[in-house]
Structures are given as structure tokens and as C-alpha cells.
Short mmCIF file of C-alpha atoms in Angstrom, two decimals:
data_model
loop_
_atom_site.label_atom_id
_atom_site.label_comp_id
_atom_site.label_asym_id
_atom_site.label_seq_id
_atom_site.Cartn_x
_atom_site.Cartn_y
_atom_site.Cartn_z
CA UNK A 1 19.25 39.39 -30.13
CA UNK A 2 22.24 41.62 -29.96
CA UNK A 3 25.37 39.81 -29.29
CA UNK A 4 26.59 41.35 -26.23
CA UNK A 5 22.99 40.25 -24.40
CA UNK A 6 23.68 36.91 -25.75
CA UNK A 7 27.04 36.88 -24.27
CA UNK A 8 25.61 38.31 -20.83
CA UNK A 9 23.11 35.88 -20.55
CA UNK A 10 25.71 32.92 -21.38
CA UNK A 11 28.39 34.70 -18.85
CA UNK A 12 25.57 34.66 -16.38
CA UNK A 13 24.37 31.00 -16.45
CA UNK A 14 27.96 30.22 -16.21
CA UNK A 15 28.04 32.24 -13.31
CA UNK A 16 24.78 30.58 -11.39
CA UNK A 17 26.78 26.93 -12.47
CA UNK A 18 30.33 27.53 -10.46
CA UNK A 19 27.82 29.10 -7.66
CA UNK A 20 25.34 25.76 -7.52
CA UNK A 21 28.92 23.48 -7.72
CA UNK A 22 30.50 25.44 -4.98
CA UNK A 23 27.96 25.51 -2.77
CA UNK A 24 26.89 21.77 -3.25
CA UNK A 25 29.41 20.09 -0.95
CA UNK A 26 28.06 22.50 1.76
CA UNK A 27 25.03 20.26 2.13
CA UNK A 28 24.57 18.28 5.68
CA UNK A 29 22.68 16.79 7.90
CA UNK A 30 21.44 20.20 8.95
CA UNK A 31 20.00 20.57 5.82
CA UNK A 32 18.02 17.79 5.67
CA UNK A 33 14.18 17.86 6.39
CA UNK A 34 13.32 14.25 4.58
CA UNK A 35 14.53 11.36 3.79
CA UNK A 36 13.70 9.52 -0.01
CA UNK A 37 16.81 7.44 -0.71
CA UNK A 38 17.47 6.91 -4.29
CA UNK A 39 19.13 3.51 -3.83
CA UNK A 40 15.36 2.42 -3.03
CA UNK A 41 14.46 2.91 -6.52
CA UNK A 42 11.31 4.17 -8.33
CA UNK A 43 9.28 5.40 -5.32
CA UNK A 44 5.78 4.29 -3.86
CA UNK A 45 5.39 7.08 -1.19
CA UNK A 46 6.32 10.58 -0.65
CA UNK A 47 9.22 11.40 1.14
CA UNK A 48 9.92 10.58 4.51
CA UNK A 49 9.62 13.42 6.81
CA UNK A 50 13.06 13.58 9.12
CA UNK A 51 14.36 17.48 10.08
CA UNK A 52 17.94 15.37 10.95
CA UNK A 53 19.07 18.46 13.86
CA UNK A 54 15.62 19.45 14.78
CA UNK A 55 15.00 15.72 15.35
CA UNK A 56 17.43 14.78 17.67
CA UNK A 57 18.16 17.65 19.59
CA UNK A 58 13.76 17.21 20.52
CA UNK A 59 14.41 13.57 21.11
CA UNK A 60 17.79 13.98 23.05
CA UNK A 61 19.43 11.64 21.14
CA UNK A 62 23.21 12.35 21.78
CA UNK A 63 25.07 9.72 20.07
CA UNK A 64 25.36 9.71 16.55
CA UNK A 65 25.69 5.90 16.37
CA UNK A 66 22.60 5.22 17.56
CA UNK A 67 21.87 5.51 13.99
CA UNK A 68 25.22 5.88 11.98
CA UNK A 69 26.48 2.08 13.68
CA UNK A 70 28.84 0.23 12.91
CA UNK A 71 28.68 -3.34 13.30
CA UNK A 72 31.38 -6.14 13.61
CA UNK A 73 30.56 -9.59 13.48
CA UNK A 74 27.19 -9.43 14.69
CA UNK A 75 27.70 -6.79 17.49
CA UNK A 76 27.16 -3.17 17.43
CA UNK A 77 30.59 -1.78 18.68
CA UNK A 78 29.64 1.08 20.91
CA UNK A 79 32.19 3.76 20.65
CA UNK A 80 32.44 3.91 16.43
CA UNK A 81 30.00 5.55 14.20
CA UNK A 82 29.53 5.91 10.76
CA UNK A 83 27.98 8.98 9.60
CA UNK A 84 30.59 9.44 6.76
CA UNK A 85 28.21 6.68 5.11
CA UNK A 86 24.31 6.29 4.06
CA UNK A 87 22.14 3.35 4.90
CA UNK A 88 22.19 2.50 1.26
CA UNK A 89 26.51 1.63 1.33
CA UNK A 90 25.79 -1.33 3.92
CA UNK A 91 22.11 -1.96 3.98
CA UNK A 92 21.53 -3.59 0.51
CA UNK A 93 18.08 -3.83 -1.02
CA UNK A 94 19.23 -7.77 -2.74
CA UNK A 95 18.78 -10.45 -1.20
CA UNK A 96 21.37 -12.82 0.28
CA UNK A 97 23.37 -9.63 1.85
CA UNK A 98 24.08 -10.09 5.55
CA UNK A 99 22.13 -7.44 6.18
CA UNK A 100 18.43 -6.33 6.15
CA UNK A 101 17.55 -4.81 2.99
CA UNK A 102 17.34 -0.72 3.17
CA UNK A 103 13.62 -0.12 3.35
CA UNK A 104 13.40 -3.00 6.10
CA UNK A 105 16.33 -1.04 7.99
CA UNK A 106 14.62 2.42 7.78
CA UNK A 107 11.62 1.17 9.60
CA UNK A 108 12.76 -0.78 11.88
CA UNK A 109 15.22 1.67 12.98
CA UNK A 110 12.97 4.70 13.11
CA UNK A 111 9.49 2.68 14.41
CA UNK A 112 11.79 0.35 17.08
CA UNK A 113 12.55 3.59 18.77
CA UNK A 114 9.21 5.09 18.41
CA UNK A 115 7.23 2.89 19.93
CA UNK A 116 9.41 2.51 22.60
CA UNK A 117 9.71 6.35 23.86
CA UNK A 118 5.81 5.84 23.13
CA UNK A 119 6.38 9.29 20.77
CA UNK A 120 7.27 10.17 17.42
CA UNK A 121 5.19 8.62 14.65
CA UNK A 122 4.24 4.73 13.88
CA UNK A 123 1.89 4.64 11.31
CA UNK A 124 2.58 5.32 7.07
CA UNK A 125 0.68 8.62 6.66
CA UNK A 126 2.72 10.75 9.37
CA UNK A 127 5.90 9.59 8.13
CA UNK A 128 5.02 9.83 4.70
CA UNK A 129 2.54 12.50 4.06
CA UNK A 130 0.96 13.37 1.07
CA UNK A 131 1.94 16.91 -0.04
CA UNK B 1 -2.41 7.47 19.41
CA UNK B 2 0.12 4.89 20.62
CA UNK B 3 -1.78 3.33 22.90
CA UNK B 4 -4.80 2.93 20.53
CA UNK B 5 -2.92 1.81 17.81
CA UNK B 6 -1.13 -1.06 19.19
CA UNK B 7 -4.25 -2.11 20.89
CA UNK B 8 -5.69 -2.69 17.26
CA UNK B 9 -2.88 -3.54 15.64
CA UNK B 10 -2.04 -6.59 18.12
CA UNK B 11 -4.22 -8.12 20.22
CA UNK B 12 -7.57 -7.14 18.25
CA UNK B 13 -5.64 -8.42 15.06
CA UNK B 14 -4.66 -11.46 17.09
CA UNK B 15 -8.43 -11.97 17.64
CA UNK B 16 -9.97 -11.74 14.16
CA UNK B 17 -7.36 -13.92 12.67
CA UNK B 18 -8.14 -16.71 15.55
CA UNK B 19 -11.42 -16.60 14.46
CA UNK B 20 -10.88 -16.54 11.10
CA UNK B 21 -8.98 -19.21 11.00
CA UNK B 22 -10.51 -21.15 13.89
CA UNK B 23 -13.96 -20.46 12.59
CA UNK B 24 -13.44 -22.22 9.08
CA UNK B 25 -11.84 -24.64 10.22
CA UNK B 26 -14.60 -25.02 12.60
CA UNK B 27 -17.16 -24.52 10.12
CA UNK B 28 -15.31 -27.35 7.77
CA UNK B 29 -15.16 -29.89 10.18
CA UNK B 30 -18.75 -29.49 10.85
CA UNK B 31 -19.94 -29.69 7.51
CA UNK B 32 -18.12 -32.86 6.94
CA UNK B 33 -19.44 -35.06 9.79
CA UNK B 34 -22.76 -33.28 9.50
CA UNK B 35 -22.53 -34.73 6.03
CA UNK B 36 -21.47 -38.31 7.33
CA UNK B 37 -23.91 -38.25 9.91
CA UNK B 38 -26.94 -37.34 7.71
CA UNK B 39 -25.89 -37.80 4.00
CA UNK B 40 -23.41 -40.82 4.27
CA UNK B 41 -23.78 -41.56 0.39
CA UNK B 42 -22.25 -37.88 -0.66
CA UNK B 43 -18.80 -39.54 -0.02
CA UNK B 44 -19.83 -42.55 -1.63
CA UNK B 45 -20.19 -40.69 -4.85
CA UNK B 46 -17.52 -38.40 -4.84
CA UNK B 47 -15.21 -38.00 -7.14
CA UNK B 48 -12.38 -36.06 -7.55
CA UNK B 49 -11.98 -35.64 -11.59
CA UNK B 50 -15.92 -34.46 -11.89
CA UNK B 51 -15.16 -32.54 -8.95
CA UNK B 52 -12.56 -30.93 -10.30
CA UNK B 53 -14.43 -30.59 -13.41
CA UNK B 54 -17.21 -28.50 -12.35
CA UNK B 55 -15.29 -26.28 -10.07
CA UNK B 56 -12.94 -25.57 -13.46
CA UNK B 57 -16.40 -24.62 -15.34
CA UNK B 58 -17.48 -22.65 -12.50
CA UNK B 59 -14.78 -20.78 -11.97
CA UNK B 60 -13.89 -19.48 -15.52
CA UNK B 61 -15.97 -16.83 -16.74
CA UNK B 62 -18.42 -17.76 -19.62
CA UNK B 63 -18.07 -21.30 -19.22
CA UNK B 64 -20.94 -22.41 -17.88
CA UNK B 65 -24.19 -21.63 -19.21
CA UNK B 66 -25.72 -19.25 -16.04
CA UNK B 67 -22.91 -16.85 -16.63
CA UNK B 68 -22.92 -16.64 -20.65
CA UNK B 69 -27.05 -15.73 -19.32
CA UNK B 70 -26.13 -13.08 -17.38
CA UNK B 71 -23.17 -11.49 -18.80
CA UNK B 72 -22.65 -7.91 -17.15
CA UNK B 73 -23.55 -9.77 -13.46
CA UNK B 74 -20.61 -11.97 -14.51
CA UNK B 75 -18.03 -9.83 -15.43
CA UNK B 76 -18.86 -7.63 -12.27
CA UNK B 77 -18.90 -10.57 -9.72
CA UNK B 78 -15.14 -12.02 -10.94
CA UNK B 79 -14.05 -8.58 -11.50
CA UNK B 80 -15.25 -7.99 -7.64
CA UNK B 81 -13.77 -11.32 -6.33
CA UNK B 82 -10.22 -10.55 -8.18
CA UNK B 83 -9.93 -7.70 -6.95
CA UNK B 84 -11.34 -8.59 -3.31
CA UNK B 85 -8.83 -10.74 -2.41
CA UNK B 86 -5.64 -10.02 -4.56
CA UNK B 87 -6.27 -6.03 -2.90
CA UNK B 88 -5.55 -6.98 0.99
CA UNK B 89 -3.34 -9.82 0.20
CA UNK B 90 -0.92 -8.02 -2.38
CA UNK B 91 -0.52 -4.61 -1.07
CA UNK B 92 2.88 -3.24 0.03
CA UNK B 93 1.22 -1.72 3.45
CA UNK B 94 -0.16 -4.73 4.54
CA UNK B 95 2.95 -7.07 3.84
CA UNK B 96 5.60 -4.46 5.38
CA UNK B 97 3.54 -5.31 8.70
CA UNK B 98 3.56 -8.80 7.87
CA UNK B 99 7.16 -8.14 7.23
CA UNK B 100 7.83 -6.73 10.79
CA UNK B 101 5.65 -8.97 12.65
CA UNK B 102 6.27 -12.58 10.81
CA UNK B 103 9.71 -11.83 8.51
CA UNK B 104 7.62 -13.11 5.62
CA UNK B 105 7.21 -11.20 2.34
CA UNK B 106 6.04 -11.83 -0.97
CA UNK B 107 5.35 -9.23 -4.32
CA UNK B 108 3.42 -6.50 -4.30
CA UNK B 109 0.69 -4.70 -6.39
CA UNK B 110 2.20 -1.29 -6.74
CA UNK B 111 0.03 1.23 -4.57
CA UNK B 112 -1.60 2.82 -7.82
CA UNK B 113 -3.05 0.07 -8.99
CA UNK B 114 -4.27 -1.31 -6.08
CA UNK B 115 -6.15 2.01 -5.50
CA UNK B 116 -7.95 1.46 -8.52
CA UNK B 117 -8.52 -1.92 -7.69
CA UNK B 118 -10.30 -0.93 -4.30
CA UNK B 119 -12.23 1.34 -6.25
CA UNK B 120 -13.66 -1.30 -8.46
CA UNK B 121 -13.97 -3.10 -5.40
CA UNK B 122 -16.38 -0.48 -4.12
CA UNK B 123 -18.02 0.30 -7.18
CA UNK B 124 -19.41 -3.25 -7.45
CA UNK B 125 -20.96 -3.22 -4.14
CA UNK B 126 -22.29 -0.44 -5.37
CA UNK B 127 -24.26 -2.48 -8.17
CA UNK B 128 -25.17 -5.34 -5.69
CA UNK B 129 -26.51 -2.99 -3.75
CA UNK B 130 -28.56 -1.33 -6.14
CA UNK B 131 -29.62 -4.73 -7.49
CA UNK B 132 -30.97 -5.71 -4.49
CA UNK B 133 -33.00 -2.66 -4.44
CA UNK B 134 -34.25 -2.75 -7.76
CA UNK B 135 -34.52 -5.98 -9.06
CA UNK B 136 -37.74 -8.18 -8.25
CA UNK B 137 -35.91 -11.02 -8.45
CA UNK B 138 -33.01 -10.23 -6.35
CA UNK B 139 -35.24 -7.95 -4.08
CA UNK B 140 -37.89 -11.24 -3.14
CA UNK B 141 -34.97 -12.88 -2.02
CA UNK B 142 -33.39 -10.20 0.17
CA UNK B 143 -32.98 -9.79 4.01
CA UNK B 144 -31.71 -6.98 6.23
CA UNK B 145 -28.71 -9.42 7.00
CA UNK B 146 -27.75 -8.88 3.44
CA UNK B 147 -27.10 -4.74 3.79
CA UNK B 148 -25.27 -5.90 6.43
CA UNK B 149 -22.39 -8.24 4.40
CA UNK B 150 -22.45 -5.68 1.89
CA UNK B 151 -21.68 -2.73 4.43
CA UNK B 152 -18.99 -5.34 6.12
CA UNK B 153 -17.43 -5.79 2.74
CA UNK B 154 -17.25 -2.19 1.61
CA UNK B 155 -15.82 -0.55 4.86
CA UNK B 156 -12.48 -1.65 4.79
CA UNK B 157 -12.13 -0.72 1.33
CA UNK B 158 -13.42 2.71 1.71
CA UNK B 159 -11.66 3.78 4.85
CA UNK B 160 -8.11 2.03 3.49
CA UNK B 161 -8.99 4.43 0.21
CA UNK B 162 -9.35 7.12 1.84
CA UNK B 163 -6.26 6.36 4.56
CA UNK B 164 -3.88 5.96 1.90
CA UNK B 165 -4.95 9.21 0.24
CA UNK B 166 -5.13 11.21 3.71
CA UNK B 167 -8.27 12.25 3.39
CA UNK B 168 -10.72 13.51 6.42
CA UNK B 169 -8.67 12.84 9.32
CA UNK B 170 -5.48 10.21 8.62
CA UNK B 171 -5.22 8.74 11.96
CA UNK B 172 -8.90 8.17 12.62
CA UNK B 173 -9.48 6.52 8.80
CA UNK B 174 -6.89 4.24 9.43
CA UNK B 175 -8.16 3.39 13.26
CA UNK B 176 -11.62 3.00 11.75
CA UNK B 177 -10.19 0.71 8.43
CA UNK B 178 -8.21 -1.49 10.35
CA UNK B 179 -10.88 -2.02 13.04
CA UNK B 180 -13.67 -2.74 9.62
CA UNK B 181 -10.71 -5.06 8.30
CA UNK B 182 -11.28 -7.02 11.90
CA UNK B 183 -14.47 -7.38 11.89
CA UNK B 184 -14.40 -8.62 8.11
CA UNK B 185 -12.56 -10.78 8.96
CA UNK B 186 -14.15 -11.96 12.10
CA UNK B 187 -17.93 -11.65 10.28
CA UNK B 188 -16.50 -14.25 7.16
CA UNK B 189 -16.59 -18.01 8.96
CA UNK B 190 -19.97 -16.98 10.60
CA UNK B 191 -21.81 -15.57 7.85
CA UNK B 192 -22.56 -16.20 4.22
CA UNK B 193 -19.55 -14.66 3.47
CA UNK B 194 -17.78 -18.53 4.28
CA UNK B 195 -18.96 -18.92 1.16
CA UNK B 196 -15.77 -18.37 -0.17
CA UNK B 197 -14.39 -21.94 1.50
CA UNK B 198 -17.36 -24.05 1.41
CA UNK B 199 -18.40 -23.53 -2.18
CA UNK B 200 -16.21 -25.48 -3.60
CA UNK B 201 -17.27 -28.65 -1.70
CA UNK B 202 -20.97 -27.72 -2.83
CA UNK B 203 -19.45 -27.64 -6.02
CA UNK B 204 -17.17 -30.31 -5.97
CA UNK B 205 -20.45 -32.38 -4.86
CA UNK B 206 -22.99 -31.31 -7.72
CA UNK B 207 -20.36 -32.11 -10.39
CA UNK B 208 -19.70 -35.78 -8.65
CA UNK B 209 -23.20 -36.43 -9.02
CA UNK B 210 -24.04 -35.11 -12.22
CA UNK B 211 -20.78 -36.26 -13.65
CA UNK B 212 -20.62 -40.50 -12.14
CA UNK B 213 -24.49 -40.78 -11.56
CA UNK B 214 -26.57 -38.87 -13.96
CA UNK B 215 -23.70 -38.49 -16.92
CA UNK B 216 -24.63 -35.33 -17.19
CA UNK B 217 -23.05 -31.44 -17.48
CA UNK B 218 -23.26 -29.23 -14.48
CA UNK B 219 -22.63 -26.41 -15.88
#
């Protein structure tokens, strides 16, 4: 290999890194289509399907602390939110925490709501499809 | 979809487990004041450490004497009963409901092995089944209510298999598996299926006598 492709190929994965970096902090909510949270460890199903925009704006779900809450001493306080942080920072998968473990809090928060608009999905295989 | 779901999900469950439950216990109570009534000396003789004893021989492969006999029947019949009741009771779907309904959770098989549990599950229904169409011995002794407990045993297996892989229709295989898992359940007290709560007693019995009366092995 001469050594000016060698030093075009190296100037170009360089290149494609700063890219990936600067572009990473970019992500949001309206890019995500699933959920698998990796504070739930090594996984037993695929993905949860969740389009996070596409979602709510079909449900009409205006608040964003109907799912970002914030709690204080037991009560939900309605006018804070806290969509700065994932389930994972509060909702601990140990025991003993004060709150339900993660997977627990994923389910009930997304079936509770479910079943009571009597729409959106309930059972494994729609939320977690295989492929 | 909702509507059907939560229909067999709660008060259908609700159902099968009352009978479950209320039908052994029904079926236990009977057997012990029929045996009172009719067989008074059975308590008279029993005894709880050759009870014991010939329900431990019974219950551990190759050591009693019918099983070292028959070896591949008794490798597929404990391989079958493991996996028959450790599959429903240990598998993450099932205790996530429990989970939701009853706030009670215990450890899980993780979902890849209990798929290849359920297979062996099905696979040795398979072989009773072809036993019982084959063999002269096991064929004299057969009835149509037989096909029946074998179909009632296989179903739930073979529709949760195929619900947890999403194949041929997700929503209806699971309708179908948990409605099979009802009527499994349902079907066990009143059938010869109960045999998995009143053989022990049987058991329990034959060992008394053999062990305090006649001195002699059971097994």
C-alpha cells in the first residue's frame, strides 16, 4: 500500500470519528423508536417498540410528566417533570429501594394506561416483537 | 383484543384456579373419609417413616426395581414431570403477571431454556402417545379418555411455544394457550391427571404396609 492511501484512509476514519461524536449529543426523544434499557441487564426479549413523538402526539398525551414524574414523599407533584432523567436514575432494579424496580415500572406504566384507554398494546408479543 | 383478553386473563383464570384448588382439596377430603368410612385399618397402619420411605424410592430414578426394568420409560417420564411443572411455574411471563396481579415473585428459568424444556415436554407426549398405539401392553389397557389427557397436556405447551416465538398468528396462539392452560388446569382434580396429589398417599400407604406389617421392600 502506498503511503499516501494509507494516510487517506487514516485521515478519513478520523474524519467519520469527530462526525459520529458531534452528532451524538443530537440524539432525542424524537429519535427514539424502542425502548431496551441497558440498566436492565443481559436481555430476555427484543426491544420494546415505543416511536416516543409518534406515540404521544396519536395518544394525545400532552404532559410530559405523565411519564417523566417526579415524586415527593409519596405524591406525584403535578406541575414538575423529569425528562432530563431515565427510568433507570430513580427506578432501581435492587431490592430494598423505595421504588419499584425498573422492569416492574415500565409495565406498569405503559400497560396501566393501556388498558385503561382500552388501546395500545397489553400483551408481550406486540410490545416486544420478534424481528 | 382488549375485551377478549381480559375476559381470559381474569375471570376465566379466576375460574380454573377455583377449581383447581377447590377440586383437590375436594378430591382429598373425600379420599380420606372414604378411607375411614370403608378401610378404617389404613390409618391404623400408617406410618410416617415407611411412608416416607417408599415415596423417597419412588421418586428417585433407578431406585426401585420397576424403573431399573424399564429404563428409557423412566428417564422419559421424570424428564417429562421436571420439566412439566418447573416450565409454567418458573417462567418469567407467567410470574411478571403474577407479579402485577399478586406482588409476588420468585426466580426464573431464563426464556431459552424453558423453550427447550417445553419442547421436551412435547416430545414425550409424543412417545406416550405412540406407546399407546403401539405397544400391546399399553394399547390393552387404553381408553379414548386417555388421547384426551394427553391432548390436554400438550396444548398449552404447544400454543405457549409457538406464542413466545410469534408464530401463525401471535394474538390468537396466545388466546388459544392461555384458554388450554385453563382447562388444564380445570381437567387436573377431575381426571387422572390428580394423580399428581393423591399418589403419594397411595404411596405413602403401600410402603406402611409393606414396611410395619409384611417387613418387606416396596420398591
Amino acid at each position: 500500500m502506498k503511503k499516501g492511501t494509507a494516510a487517506l484512509y487514516i485521515g478519513m476514519g478520523v474524519l467519520i470519528s469527530i462526525l459520529t461524536f458531534m452528532l451524538m449529543p443530537a440524539y432525542s426523544q424524537e429519535d427514539i423508536v424502542s425502548l431496551a434499557d441497558s440498566a436492565l441487564g443481559d436481555r430476555e426479549r427484543p426491544a420494546a417498540v415505543f416511536a416516543h413523538e409518534e406515540h404521544n402526539e396519536k395518544a394525545e398525551i400532552e404532559e410530559c410528566n405523565v411519564c417523566h414524574h417526579v415524586y415527593k414523599d409519596g405524591n406525584k407533584i403535578e406541575d414538575e417533570s423529569s425528562e432530563g432523567q431515565g427510568c433507570s436514575d430513580c427506578h432501581n432494579i435492587k431490592e430494598g429501594y423505595p421504588t419499584r424496580p425498573l422492569m416492574k415500572a415500565y409495565h406498569d406504566l405503559c400497560k396501566a394506561c393501556h388498558l385503561e384507554n382500552k388501546k395500545g398494546p397489553i400483551t408481550c408479543g406486540e410490545c416486544h416483537p420478534q424481528n | 383484543m382488549h375485551g377478549l383478553y381480559n375476559f381470559v386473563r381474569g375471570p376465566l383464570a379466576w375460574v380454573a384456579f377455583i377449581l383447581f384448588f377447590g377440586g383437590i382439596l375436594y378430591r382429598l377430603i373425600s379420599m380420606l373419609l372414604g378411607a375411614r368410612k370403608k378401610d378404617g385399618v389404613v390409618f391404623d397402619y400408617f406410618s410416617l417413616y415407611y411412608g416416607l420411605r417408599s415415596i423417597f424410592h419412588w421418586i428417585i430414578p433407578f431406585a426401585n426395581r420397576n424403573s431399573r426394568q424399564r429404563p428409557i420409560f423412566t428417564i422419559v417420564t421424570f424428564a417429562f414431570h421436571i420439566c412439566l411443572l418447573a416450565v409454567p411455574i418458573l417462567l418469567l411471563a407467567h410470574i411478571i403477571l403474577w407479579d402485577e396481579s399478586f406482588n409476588i415473585s420468585w426466580w426464573n428459568l431464563p426464556d431459552s431454556i424453558a423453550d427447550i424444556m417445553a419442547i421436551i415436554v412435547v416430545a414425550c407426549c409424543g412417545y406416550f402417545l405412540w406407546r399407546r398405539l403401539t405397544q400391546p401392553e399399553v394399547k390393552f389397557v387404553t381408553f379414548a379418555s386417555d388421547y384426551v389427557i394427553l391432548a390436554i397436556v400438550a396444548a398449552p405447551f404447544i400454543t405457549g411455544f409457538l406464542a413466545y416465538h410469534q408464530w401463525f398468528g401471535y394474538k390468537f396462539m396466545l388466546i388459544l394457550h392461555m384458554l388450554s392452560g385453563e382447562v388444564m388446569l380445570a381437567a387436573i382434580p377431575f381426571t387422572r391427571l390428580g394423580h399428581m396429589f393423591y399418589s403419594p398417599f397411595t404411596r405413602a400407604y403401600m410402603g406402611s404396609e409393606f414396611g410395619s406389617v409384611r417387613h418387606a421392600k416396596d420398591w
